[in-house]
Tab-separated table of C-alpha atoms in Angstrom:
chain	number	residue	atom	x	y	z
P	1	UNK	CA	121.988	-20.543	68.839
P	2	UNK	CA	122.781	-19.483	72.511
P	3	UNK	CA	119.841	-19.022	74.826
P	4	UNK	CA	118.959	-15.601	75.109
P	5	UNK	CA	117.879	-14.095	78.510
P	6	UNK	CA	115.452	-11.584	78.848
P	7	UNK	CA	117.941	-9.076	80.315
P	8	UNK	CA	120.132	-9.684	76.851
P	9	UNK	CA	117.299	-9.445	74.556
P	10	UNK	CA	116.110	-5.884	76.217
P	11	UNK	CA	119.449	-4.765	76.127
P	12	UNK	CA	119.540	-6.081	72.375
P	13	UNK	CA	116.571	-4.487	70.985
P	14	UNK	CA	116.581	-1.092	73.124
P	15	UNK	CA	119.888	-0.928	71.362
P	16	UNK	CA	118.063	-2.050	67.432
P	17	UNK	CA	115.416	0.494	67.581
P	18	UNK	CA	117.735	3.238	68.128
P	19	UNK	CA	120.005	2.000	65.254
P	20	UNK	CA	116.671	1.451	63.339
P	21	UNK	CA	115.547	5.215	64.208
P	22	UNK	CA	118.648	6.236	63.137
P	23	UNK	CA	118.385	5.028	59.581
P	24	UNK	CA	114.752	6.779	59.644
P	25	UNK	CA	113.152	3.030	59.141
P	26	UNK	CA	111.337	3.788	62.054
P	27	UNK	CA	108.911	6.791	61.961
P	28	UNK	CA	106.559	7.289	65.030
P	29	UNK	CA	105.879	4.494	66.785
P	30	UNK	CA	106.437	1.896	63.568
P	31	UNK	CA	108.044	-1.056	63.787
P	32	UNK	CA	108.542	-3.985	66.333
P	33	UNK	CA	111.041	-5.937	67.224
P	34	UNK	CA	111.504	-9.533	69.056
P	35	UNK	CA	113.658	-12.442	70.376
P	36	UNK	CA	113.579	-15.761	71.366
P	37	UNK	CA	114.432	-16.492	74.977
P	38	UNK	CA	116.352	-19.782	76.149
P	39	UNK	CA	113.265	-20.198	78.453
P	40	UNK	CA	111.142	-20.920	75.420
P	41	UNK	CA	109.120	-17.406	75.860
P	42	UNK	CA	109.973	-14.520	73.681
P	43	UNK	CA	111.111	-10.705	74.689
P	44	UNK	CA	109.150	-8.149	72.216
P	45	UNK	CA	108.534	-4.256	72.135
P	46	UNK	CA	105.568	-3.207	73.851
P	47	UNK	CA	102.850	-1.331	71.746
P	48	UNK	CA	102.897	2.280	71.155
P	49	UNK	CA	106.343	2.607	72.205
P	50	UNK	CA	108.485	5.351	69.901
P	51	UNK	CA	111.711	2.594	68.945
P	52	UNK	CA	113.949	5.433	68.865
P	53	UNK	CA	113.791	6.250	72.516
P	54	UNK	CA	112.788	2.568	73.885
P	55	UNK	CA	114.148	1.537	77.509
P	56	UNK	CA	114.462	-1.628	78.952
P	57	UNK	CA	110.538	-1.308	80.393
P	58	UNK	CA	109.269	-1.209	76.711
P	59	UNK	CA	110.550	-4.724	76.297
P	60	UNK	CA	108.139	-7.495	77.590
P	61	UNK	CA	107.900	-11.406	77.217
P	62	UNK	CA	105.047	-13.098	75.781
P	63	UNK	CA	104.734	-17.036	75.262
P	64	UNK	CA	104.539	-18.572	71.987
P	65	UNK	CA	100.986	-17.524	71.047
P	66	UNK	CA	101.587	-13.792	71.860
P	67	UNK	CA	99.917	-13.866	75.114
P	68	UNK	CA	101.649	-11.173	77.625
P	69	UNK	CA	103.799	-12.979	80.533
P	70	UNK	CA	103.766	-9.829	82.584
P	71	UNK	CA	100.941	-7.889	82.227
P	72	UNK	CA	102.211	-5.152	79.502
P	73	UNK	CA	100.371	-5.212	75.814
P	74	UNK	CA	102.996	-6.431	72.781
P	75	UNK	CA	102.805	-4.934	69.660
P	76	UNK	CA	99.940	-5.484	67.418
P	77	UNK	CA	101.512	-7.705	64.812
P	78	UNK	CA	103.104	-10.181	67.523
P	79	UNK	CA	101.387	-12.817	66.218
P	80	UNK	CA	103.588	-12.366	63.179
P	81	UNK	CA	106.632	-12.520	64.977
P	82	UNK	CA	105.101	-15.310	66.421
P	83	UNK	CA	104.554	-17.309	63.042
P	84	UNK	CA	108.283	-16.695	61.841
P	85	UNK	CA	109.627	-18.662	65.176
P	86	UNK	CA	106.848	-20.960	64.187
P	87	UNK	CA	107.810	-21.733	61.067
P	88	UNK	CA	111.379	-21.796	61.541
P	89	UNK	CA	112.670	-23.283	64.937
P	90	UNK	CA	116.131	-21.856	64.258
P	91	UNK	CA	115.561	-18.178	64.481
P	92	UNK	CA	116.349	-16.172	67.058
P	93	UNK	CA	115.245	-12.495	66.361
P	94	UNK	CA	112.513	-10.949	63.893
P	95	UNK	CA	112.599	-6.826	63.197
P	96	UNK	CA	110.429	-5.116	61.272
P	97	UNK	CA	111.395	-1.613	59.589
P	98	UNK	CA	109.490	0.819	57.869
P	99	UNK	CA	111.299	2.688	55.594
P	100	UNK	CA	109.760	5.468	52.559
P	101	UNK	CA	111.631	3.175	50.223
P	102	UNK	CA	110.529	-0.405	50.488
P	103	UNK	CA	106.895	0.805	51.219
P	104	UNK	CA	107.086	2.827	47.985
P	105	UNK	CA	108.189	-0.096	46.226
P	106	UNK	CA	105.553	-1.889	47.250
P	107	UNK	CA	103.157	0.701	45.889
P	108	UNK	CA	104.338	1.356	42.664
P	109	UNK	CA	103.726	-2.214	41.761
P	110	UNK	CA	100.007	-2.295	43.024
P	111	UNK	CA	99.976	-5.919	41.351
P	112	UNK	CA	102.949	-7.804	42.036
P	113	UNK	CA	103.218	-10.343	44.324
P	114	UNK	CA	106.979	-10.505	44.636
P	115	UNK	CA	109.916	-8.152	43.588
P	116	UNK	CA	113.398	-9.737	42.280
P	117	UNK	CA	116.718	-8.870	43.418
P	118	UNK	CA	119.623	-9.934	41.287
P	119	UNK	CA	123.096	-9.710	40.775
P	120	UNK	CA	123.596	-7.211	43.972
P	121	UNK	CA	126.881	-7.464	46.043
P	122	UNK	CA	124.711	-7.307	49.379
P	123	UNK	CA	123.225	-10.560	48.057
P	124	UNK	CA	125.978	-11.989	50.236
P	125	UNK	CA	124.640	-10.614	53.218
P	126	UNK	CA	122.338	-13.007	52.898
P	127	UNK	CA	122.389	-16.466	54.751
P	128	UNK	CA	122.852	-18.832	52.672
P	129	UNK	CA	124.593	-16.422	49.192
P	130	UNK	CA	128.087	-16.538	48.424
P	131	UNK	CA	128.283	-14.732	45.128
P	132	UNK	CA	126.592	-11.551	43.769
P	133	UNK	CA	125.485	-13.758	40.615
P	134	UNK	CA	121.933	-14.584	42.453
P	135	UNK	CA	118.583	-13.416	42.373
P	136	UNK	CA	115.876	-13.772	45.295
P	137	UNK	CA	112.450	-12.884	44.733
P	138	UNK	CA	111.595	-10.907	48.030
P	139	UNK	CA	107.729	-11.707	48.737
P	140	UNK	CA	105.016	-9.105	48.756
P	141	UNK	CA	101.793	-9.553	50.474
P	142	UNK	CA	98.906	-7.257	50.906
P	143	UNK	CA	98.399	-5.155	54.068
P	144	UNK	CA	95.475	-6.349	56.590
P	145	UNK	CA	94.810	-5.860	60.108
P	146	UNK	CA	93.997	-9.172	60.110
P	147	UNK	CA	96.909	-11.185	61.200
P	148	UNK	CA	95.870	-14.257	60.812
P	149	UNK	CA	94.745	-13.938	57.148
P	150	UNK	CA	98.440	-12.229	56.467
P	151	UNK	CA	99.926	-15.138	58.000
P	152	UNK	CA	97.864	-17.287	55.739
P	153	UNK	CA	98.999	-15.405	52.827
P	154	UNK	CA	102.449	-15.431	53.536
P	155	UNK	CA	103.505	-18.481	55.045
P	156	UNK	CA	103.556	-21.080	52.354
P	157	UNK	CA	105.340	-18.636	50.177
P	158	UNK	CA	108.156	-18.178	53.277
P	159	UNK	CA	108.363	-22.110	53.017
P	160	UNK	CA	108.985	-22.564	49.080
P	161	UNK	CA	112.945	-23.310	48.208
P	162	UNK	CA	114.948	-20.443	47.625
P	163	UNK	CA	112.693	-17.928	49.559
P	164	UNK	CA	114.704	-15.232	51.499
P	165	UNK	CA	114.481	-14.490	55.329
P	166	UNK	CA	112.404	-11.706	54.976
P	167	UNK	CA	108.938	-10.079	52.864
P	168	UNK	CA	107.141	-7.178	52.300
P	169	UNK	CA	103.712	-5.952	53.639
P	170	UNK	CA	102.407	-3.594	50.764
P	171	UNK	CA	102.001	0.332	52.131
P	172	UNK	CA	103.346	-0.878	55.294
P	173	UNK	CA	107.030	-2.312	55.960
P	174	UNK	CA	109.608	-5.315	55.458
P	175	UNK	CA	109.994	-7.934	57.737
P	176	UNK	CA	113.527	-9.688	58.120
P	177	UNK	CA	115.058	-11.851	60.619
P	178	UNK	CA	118.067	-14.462	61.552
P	179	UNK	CA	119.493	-16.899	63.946
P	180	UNK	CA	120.086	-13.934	66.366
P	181	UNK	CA	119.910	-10.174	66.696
P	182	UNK	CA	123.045	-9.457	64.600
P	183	UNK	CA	122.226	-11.201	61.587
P	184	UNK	CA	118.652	-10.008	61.386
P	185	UNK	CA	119.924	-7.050	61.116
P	186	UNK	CA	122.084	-7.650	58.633
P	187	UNK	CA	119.100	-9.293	56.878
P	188	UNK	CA	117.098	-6.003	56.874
P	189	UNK	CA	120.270	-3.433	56.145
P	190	UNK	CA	121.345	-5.526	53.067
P	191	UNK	CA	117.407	-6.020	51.466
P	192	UNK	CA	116.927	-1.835	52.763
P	193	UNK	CA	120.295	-1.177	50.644
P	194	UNK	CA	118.884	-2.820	47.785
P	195	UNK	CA	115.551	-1.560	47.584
P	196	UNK	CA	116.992	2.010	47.837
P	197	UNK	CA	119.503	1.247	45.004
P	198	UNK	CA	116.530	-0.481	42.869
P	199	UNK	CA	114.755	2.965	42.977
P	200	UNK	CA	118.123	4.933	42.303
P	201	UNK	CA	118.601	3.388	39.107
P	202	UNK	CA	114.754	3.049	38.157
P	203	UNK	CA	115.316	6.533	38.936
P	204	UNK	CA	118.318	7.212	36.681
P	205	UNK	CA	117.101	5.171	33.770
P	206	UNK	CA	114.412	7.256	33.617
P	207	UNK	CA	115.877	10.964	34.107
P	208	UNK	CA	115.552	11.691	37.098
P	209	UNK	CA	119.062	11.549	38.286
């Protein structure tokens, strides 16, 4: 992974939010996005800031517990950023989208704690998935304002074999990320693609098409 400066990551995610906007995964002022710098800080979006129309002054550094290097606030759910680069030393950029589809997912299965994805194409999109005859089960978690208790929650499940680079935060958003800025966002365009063809053919199979 090359080391990211903090002119490169602004650049990077001015340039994701209004890709992200575009797709309408990021409503308001939803969403943050992050990397990690070769100077062993990390570049994220300031809070508050509409992603659609961010420049390169709503992108500020923070070390690695999510304390501001410069003065600006980060968005509220750095410390989850924070517990992905944590947990895995090789990535290099975390997004978070919030699209109508994965968070209705999420809340027509009040219950579940994971939803499976099998036998999709996109599958490959994937690190790690070379043939569309797989299955991931994409965690699920329950929304809190508490960050620390969601990172409890979610953490050991991110850690089990087989778990994909990304989850879901019930009536809130998915979370994916990747060794840098262009695979995380392959990460979240394949597991968006697949939610939204999940609910076409729940959607189908039961009329409604």
């Amino acid at each position: 992974m090359a080391a990211t400066t903090l002119a490169e990551a602004r650049a990077a995610i001015v340039a994701v939010g209004r890709w992200l906007d575009g797709k309408g995964w990021a409503p308001a002022t939803a969403g943050n996005y992050s990397m990690r710098l070769g100077n062993g800080s990390f570049a994220v979006t300031v809070s508050g800031r509409h992603k659609g129309r961010l420049t390169e002054d709503d992108v500020m550094s923070v070390d690695s517990s999510g304390r501001s290097l410069d003065g600006k606030k980060p968005s509220a759910e750095t410390a989850l950023h924070m517990a992905i680069y944590r947990d895995f030393p090789g990535v290099g950029a975390v997004l978070h989208s919030h699209s109508p589809t994965a968070v209705g997912l999420t809340r027509a299965a009040p219950g579940a704690d994971g939803y499976l994805l099998s036998g999709h194409e996109m599958l490959k999109a994937l690190p790690g998935i070379a043939t569309h005859e797989a299955a991931v089960t994409l965690p699920i978690v329950d929304n809190t304002q508490d960050m620390a208790a969601l990172d409890a929650a979610i953490a050991p499940r991110l850690l089990e074999a087989g778990a994909p680079p990304a989850y879901l935060i019930r009536s809130h958003g998915l979370y994916g990320w990747g060794r840098d800025m262009a695979e995380a966002e392959r990460v979240i365009e394949a597991i968006e693609w697949m939610i939204a063809a999940e609910l076409a053919e729940m959607s189908f199979r039961h009329g409604g098409g």
